[in-house]
């Protein structure tokens, strides 16, 4: 068949293309097609539901889920030591903070303010990945609402979450992330004195720095020897 490509035609490579647009009588009155659609809809009413009546019914994500990043509150203070690694690793530059020191202990650092711009956050989890203190983790919160750009900047008041409420994610990280330590990365311990992972590698405790210090203060000398090498 000779195809004239200069002329715009419908499906010019199909020799029967002229018949393609012809409807039968039943197709032209549309009623059979409408009934077919109604029967399909009726059948769906008896199939299992995979949807939630949100927000009355809420989905509970698995531990691997990356919701909004939050700061871990350990007791009455944050775990964060304001090292700035998370802000450095954050691809869209969503994190900003200012470090300060506790007046009676100048070695103890904490973030005077810590902000995450949730309009920028892409939930990548890099901040959680690089944090040496398990101080910032991805929570299960997925429904964020704000009415202005200012409201979307979360400060410590919105970011701090007690560690008890983040137990699932912290356990997931310890089982999954910490066990990989040393296989992929090789941090220099002398440059990373706060590292939970370094402590884990040496002592294999599975505890965070704050947990270690808490346990040390609570335990008697015989118990402490199990974890602290002399
Ligand atoms: S999840 Fe990613 S984008 Fe969001 S604050 Fe953390 S590093 Fe930044
Ligand atoms: S990486 Fe962790 S400890 Fe360092 S500033 Fe970020 S949240 Fe704080």
Short mmCIF file of C-alpha atoms and ligand atoms in Angstrom, two decimals:
data_model
loop_
_atom_site.label_atom_id
_atom_site.label_comp_id
_atom_site.label_asym_id
_atom_site.label_seq_id
_atom_site.Cartn_x
_atom_site.Cartn_y
_atom_site.Cartn_z
CA UNK A 1 0.00 0.00 0.00
CA UNK A 2 1.27 3.40 -0.93
CA UNK A 3 1.38 5.67 2.13
CA UNK A 4 1.40 9.35 1.56
CA UNK A 5 3.22 10.70 4.61
CA UNK A 6 2.65 14.28 3.51
CA UNK A 7 -1.07 13.94 4.26
CA UNK A 8 -2.14 13.70 7.96
CA UNK A 9 -4.19 10.47 8.22
CA UNK A 10 -5.48 8.25 11.05
CA UNK A 11 -3.27 5.17 11.54
CA UNK A 12 -2.08 5.23 7.98
CA UNK A 13 -0.16 1.96 8.35
CA UNK A 14 -3.38 -0.03 8.96
CA UNK A 15 -5.19 -0.73 5.67
CA UNK A 16 -8.53 -1.06 7.56
CA UNK A 17 -8.22 2.22 9.39
CA UNK A 18 -11.41 3.56 7.78
CA UNK A 19 -13.49 0.95 9.64
CA UNK A 20 -11.95 1.68 13.03
CA UNK A 21 -14.20 4.60 13.84
CA UNK A 22 -17.45 2.83 12.94
CA UNK A 23 -19.69 1.92 15.91
CA UNK A 24 -22.34 -0.80 15.85
CA UNK A 25 -25.95 0.09 16.64
CA UNK A 26 -25.64 -1.04 20.29
CA UNK A 27 -22.45 0.94 20.71
CA UNK A 28 -24.15 3.97 19.28
CA UNK A 29 -26.99 3.91 21.86
CA UNK A 30 -24.39 3.51 24.70
CA UNK A 31 -26.80 1.60 26.98
CA UNK A 32 -24.97 -1.79 26.94
CA UNK A 33 -21.71 -0.04 27.81
CA UNK A 34 -23.38 1.85 30.66
CA UNK A 35 -24.80 -1.41 32.07
CA UNK A 36 -21.41 -3.07 31.76
CA UNK A 37 -19.94 -0.27 33.87
CA UNK A 38 -22.73 -0.57 36.47
CA UNK A 39 -22.24 -4.35 36.75
CA UNK A 40 -18.50 -3.87 37.28
CA UNK A 41 -19.15 -1.27 39.98
CA UNK A 42 -21.71 -3.55 41.67
CA UNK A 43 -19.22 -6.44 41.72
CA UNK A 44 -16.58 -4.23 43.36
CA UNK A 45 -18.93 -3.66 46.32
CA UNK A 46 -18.36 -7.28 47.39
CA UNK A 47 -14.59 -7.44 46.94
CA UNK A 48 -12.20 -6.88 49.91
CA UNK A 49 -11.41 -3.22 50.66
CA UNK A 50 -7.84 -1.96 50.46
CA UNK A 51 -8.60 1.64 51.35
CA UNK A 52 -8.82 3.45 54.70
CA UNK A 53 -11.51 5.88 55.77
CA UNK A 54 -8.87 8.48 56.54
CA UNK A 55 -8.67 10.37 58.87
CA UNK A 56 -11.02 8.29 61.05
CA UNK A 57 -9.02 5.18 60.18
CA UNK A 58 -5.29 5.73 60.24
CA UNK A 59 -2.57 3.65 58.70
CA UNK A 60 0.13 2.39 61.04
CA UNK A 61 3.37 2.36 59.02
CA UNK A 62 6.04 -0.33 59.50
CA UNK A 63 9.29 0.50 61.33
CA UNK A 64 11.16 0.90 58.05
CA UNK A 65 8.86 3.79 57.04
CA UNK A 66 10.46 7.23 56.76
CA UNK A 67 8.04 9.85 58.05
CA UNK A 68 8.97 13.30 59.25
CA UNK A 69 12.36 13.56 60.99
CA UNK A 70 12.20 14.22 64.74
CA UNK A 71 14.71 14.84 67.52
CA UNK A 72 14.99 12.18 70.21
CA UNK A 73 14.28 13.45 73.71
CA UNK A 74 16.09 11.41 76.31
CA UNK A 75 14.73 12.17 79.77
CA UNK A 76 14.40 15.92 80.05
CA UNK A 77 16.90 16.88 77.35
CA UNK A 78 17.69 16.24 73.71
CA UNK A 79 20.32 13.72 72.64
CA UNK A 80 21.57 16.11 69.97
CA UNK A 81 25.04 17.52 70.60
CA UNK A 82 24.71 20.08 67.79
CA UNK A 83 27.59 18.62 65.78
CA UNK A 84 26.00 19.84 62.55
CA UNK A 85 26.50 16.63 60.58
CA UNK A 86 22.83 16.32 59.72
CA UNK A 87 22.67 19.89 58.43
CA UNK A 88 25.76 19.19 56.34
CA UNK A 89 24.30 15.99 54.88
CA UNK A 90 20.81 17.35 54.21
CA UNK A 91 20.48 17.65 50.40
CA UNK A 92 17.87 20.45 50.30
CA UNK A 93 19.51 22.36 53.21
CA UNK A 94 16.39 22.00 55.34
CA UNK A 95 18.15 21.90 58.72
CA UNK A 96 19.56 24.85 60.61
CA UNK A 97 20.80 25.02 64.18
CA UNK A 98 22.89 26.97 66.60
CA UNK A 99 25.14 25.11 69.04
CA UNK A 100 25.58 26.17 72.62
CA UNK A 101 27.15 24.74 75.76
CA UNK A 102 25.72 23.86 79.13
CA UNK A 103 27.00 26.53 81.50
CA UNK A 104 28.06 24.20 84.32
CA UNK A 105 29.68 21.70 81.94
CA UNK A 106 31.32 23.37 78.92
CA UNK A 107 31.95 19.93 77.33
CA UNK A 108 28.23 19.33 76.95
CA UNK A 109 26.89 20.83 73.75
CA UNK A 110 23.29 21.17 72.78
CA UNK A 111 21.37 22.98 70.02
CA UNK A 112 20.14 26.34 71.25
CA UNK A 113 17.71 26.25 68.40
CA UNK A 114 17.14 23.48 65.89
CA UNK A 115 14.86 23.96 62.93
CA UNK A 116 13.76 21.82 60.00
CA UNK A 117 11.97 23.46 57.11
CA UNK A 118 9.36 20.85 56.29
CA UNK A 119 8.65 22.48 52.93
CA UNK A 120 12.18 21.58 51.93
CA UNK A 121 12.50 18.17 53.58
CA UNK A 122 12.41 15.31 51.08
CA UNK A 123 12.30 12.55 53.73
CA UNK A 124 15.54 11.06 52.45
CA UNK A 125 16.72 10.00 55.91
CA UNK A 126 20.31 11.18 55.38
CA UNK A 127 20.18 13.16 58.64
CA UNK A 128 19.31 10.00 60.54
CA UNK A 129 21.99 8.10 58.64
CA UNK A 130 24.84 10.42 59.60
CA UNK A 131 23.83 11.29 63.17
CA UNK A 132 26.39 9.75 65.54
CA UNK A 133 24.05 10.01 68.53
CA UNK A 134 20.83 8.49 67.22
CA UNK A 135 19.51 11.94 68.03
CA UNK A 136 17.49 12.50 64.88
CA UNK A 137 15.34 9.70 63.49
CA UNK A 138 12.59 9.28 60.94
CA UNK A 139 9.26 8.97 62.71
CA UNK A 140 5.98 7.45 61.54
CA UNK A 141 4.25 10.85 61.14
CA UNK A 142 3.11 11.28 57.57
CA UNK A 143 0.29 13.81 57.66
CA UNK A 144 1.73 17.28 58.07
CA UNK A 145 -0.51 20.31 57.77
CA UNK A 146 0.50 23.96 57.73
CA UNK A 147 -1.21 27.09 56.57
CA UNK A 148 1.80 29.30 56.01
CA UNK A 149 5.49 29.02 55.22
CA UNK A 150 6.34 30.10 58.77
CA UNK A 151 4.28 27.25 60.24
CA UNK A 152 6.21 24.77 58.10
CA UNK A 153 9.45 25.56 59.94
CA UNK A 154 9.48 23.14 62.84
CA UNK A 155 11.45 24.17 65.90
CA UNK A 156 12.44 22.15 68.95
CA UNK A 157 8.94 22.46 70.37
CA UNK A 158 7.58 20.36 67.49
CA UNK A 159 10.65 18.25 66.80
CA UNK A 160 11.41 16.82 70.23
CA UNK A 161 9.75 13.46 70.80
CA UNK A 162 10.38 11.22 73.85
CA UNK A 163 12.51 8.19 73.03
CA UNK A 164 9.79 5.91 74.40
CA UNK A 165 7.50 6.99 71.53
CA UNK A 166 10.25 6.23 69.01
CA UNK A 167 11.09 2.80 70.37
CA UNK A 168 10.14 0.97 67.16
CA UNK A 169 12.39 3.06 64.95
CA UNK A 170 15.30 3.06 67.41
CA UNK A 171 15.12 -0.73 67.69
CA UNK A 172 14.96 -0.98 63.91
CA UNK A 173 18.06 1.20 63.57
CA UNK A 174 19.98 -0.82 66.14
CA UNK A 175 19.07 -4.11 64.53
CA UNK A 176 19.63 -2.94 60.99
CA UNK A 177 21.98 0.03 60.82
CA UNK A 178 24.38 -0.54 63.69
CA UNK A 179 24.97 -4.14 62.72
CA UNK A 180 26.27 -2.94 59.37
CA UNK A 181 28.86 -0.73 60.96
CA UNK A 182 32.36 -1.50 59.84
CA UNK A 183 31.23 -3.38 56.76
CA UNK A 184 30.74 -0.31 54.60
CA UNK A 185 32.20 2.68 56.39
CA UNK A 186 35.32 3.10 58.43
CA UNK A 187 35.01 6.13 60.66
CA UNK A 188 38.10 7.34 62.44
CA UNK A 189 37.29 6.83 66.07
CA UNK A 190 39.50 9.68 67.27
CA UNK A 191 37.48 12.07 65.11
CA UNK A 192 34.18 10.72 66.30
CA UNK A 193 34.30 10.66 70.06
CA UNK A 194 30.52 10.82 70.42
CA UNK A 195 29.78 7.93 68.12
CA UNK A 196 27.27 5.44 69.41
CA UNK A 197 28.41 3.05 66.74
CA UNK A 198 32.01 3.27 67.88
CA UNK A 199 30.92 2.49 71.40
CA UNK A 200 28.88 -0.39 70.10
CA UNK A 201 31.79 -1.79 68.15
CA UNK A 202 34.05 -1.68 71.15
CA UNK A 203 31.64 -2.73 73.84
CA UNK A 204 28.84 -4.32 71.85
CA UNK A 205 26.23 -2.93 74.21
CA UNK A 206 23.56 -1.80 71.79
CA UNK A 207 23.09 1.27 74.00
CA UNK A 208 23.17 4.93 73.08
CA UNK A 209 25.61 7.30 74.76
CA UNK A 210 22.85 8.67 76.97
CA UNK A 211 21.73 5.15 77.88
CA UNK A 212 25.32 4.22 78.71
CA UNK A 213 25.77 7.21 80.99
CA UNK A 214 22.39 6.58 82.58
CA UNK A 215 23.28 2.96 83.19
CA UNK A 216 26.68 3.87 84.54
CA UNK A 217 25.16 6.25 87.05
CA UNK A 218 22.54 3.71 88.11
CA UNK A 219 24.57 0.53 88.20
CA UNK A 220 26.91 -0.48 91.01
CA UNK A 221 30.59 -1.07 90.31
CA UNK A 222 30.28 -4.80 89.60
CA UNK A 223 27.57 -4.27 86.96
CA UNK A 224 29.40 -1.39 85.34
CA UNK A 225 32.45 -3.57 84.67
CA UNK A 226 30.40 -5.60 82.19
CA UNK A 227 30.27 -2.63 79.85
CA UNK A 228 33.18 -0.37 80.72
CA UNK A 229 36.65 -1.60 79.95
CA UNK A 230 39.34 -0.48 82.33
S1 LIG B 1 15.11 13.65 55.84
FE1 LIG B 1 16.62 14.39 54.28
S2 LIG B 1 15.75 16.32 53.57
FE2 LIG B 1 14.67 15.85 55.48
S3 LIG B 1 15.84 16.94 57.07
FE3 LIG B 1 16.70 14.85 56.93
S4 LIG B 1 18.43 15.01 55.48
FE4 LIG B 1 17.14 16.86 55.22
S1 LIG B 2 23.85 14.89 63.45
FE1 LIG B 2 22.70 14.32 65.29
S2 LIG B 2 23.92 15.12 67.00
FE2 LIG B 2 24.67 16.13 65.14
S3 LIG B 2 23.48 18.05 65.02
FE3 LIG B 2 22.36 16.53 63.81
S4 LIG B 2 20.87 15.63 65.25
FE4 LIG B 2 22.41 16.72 66.47
#
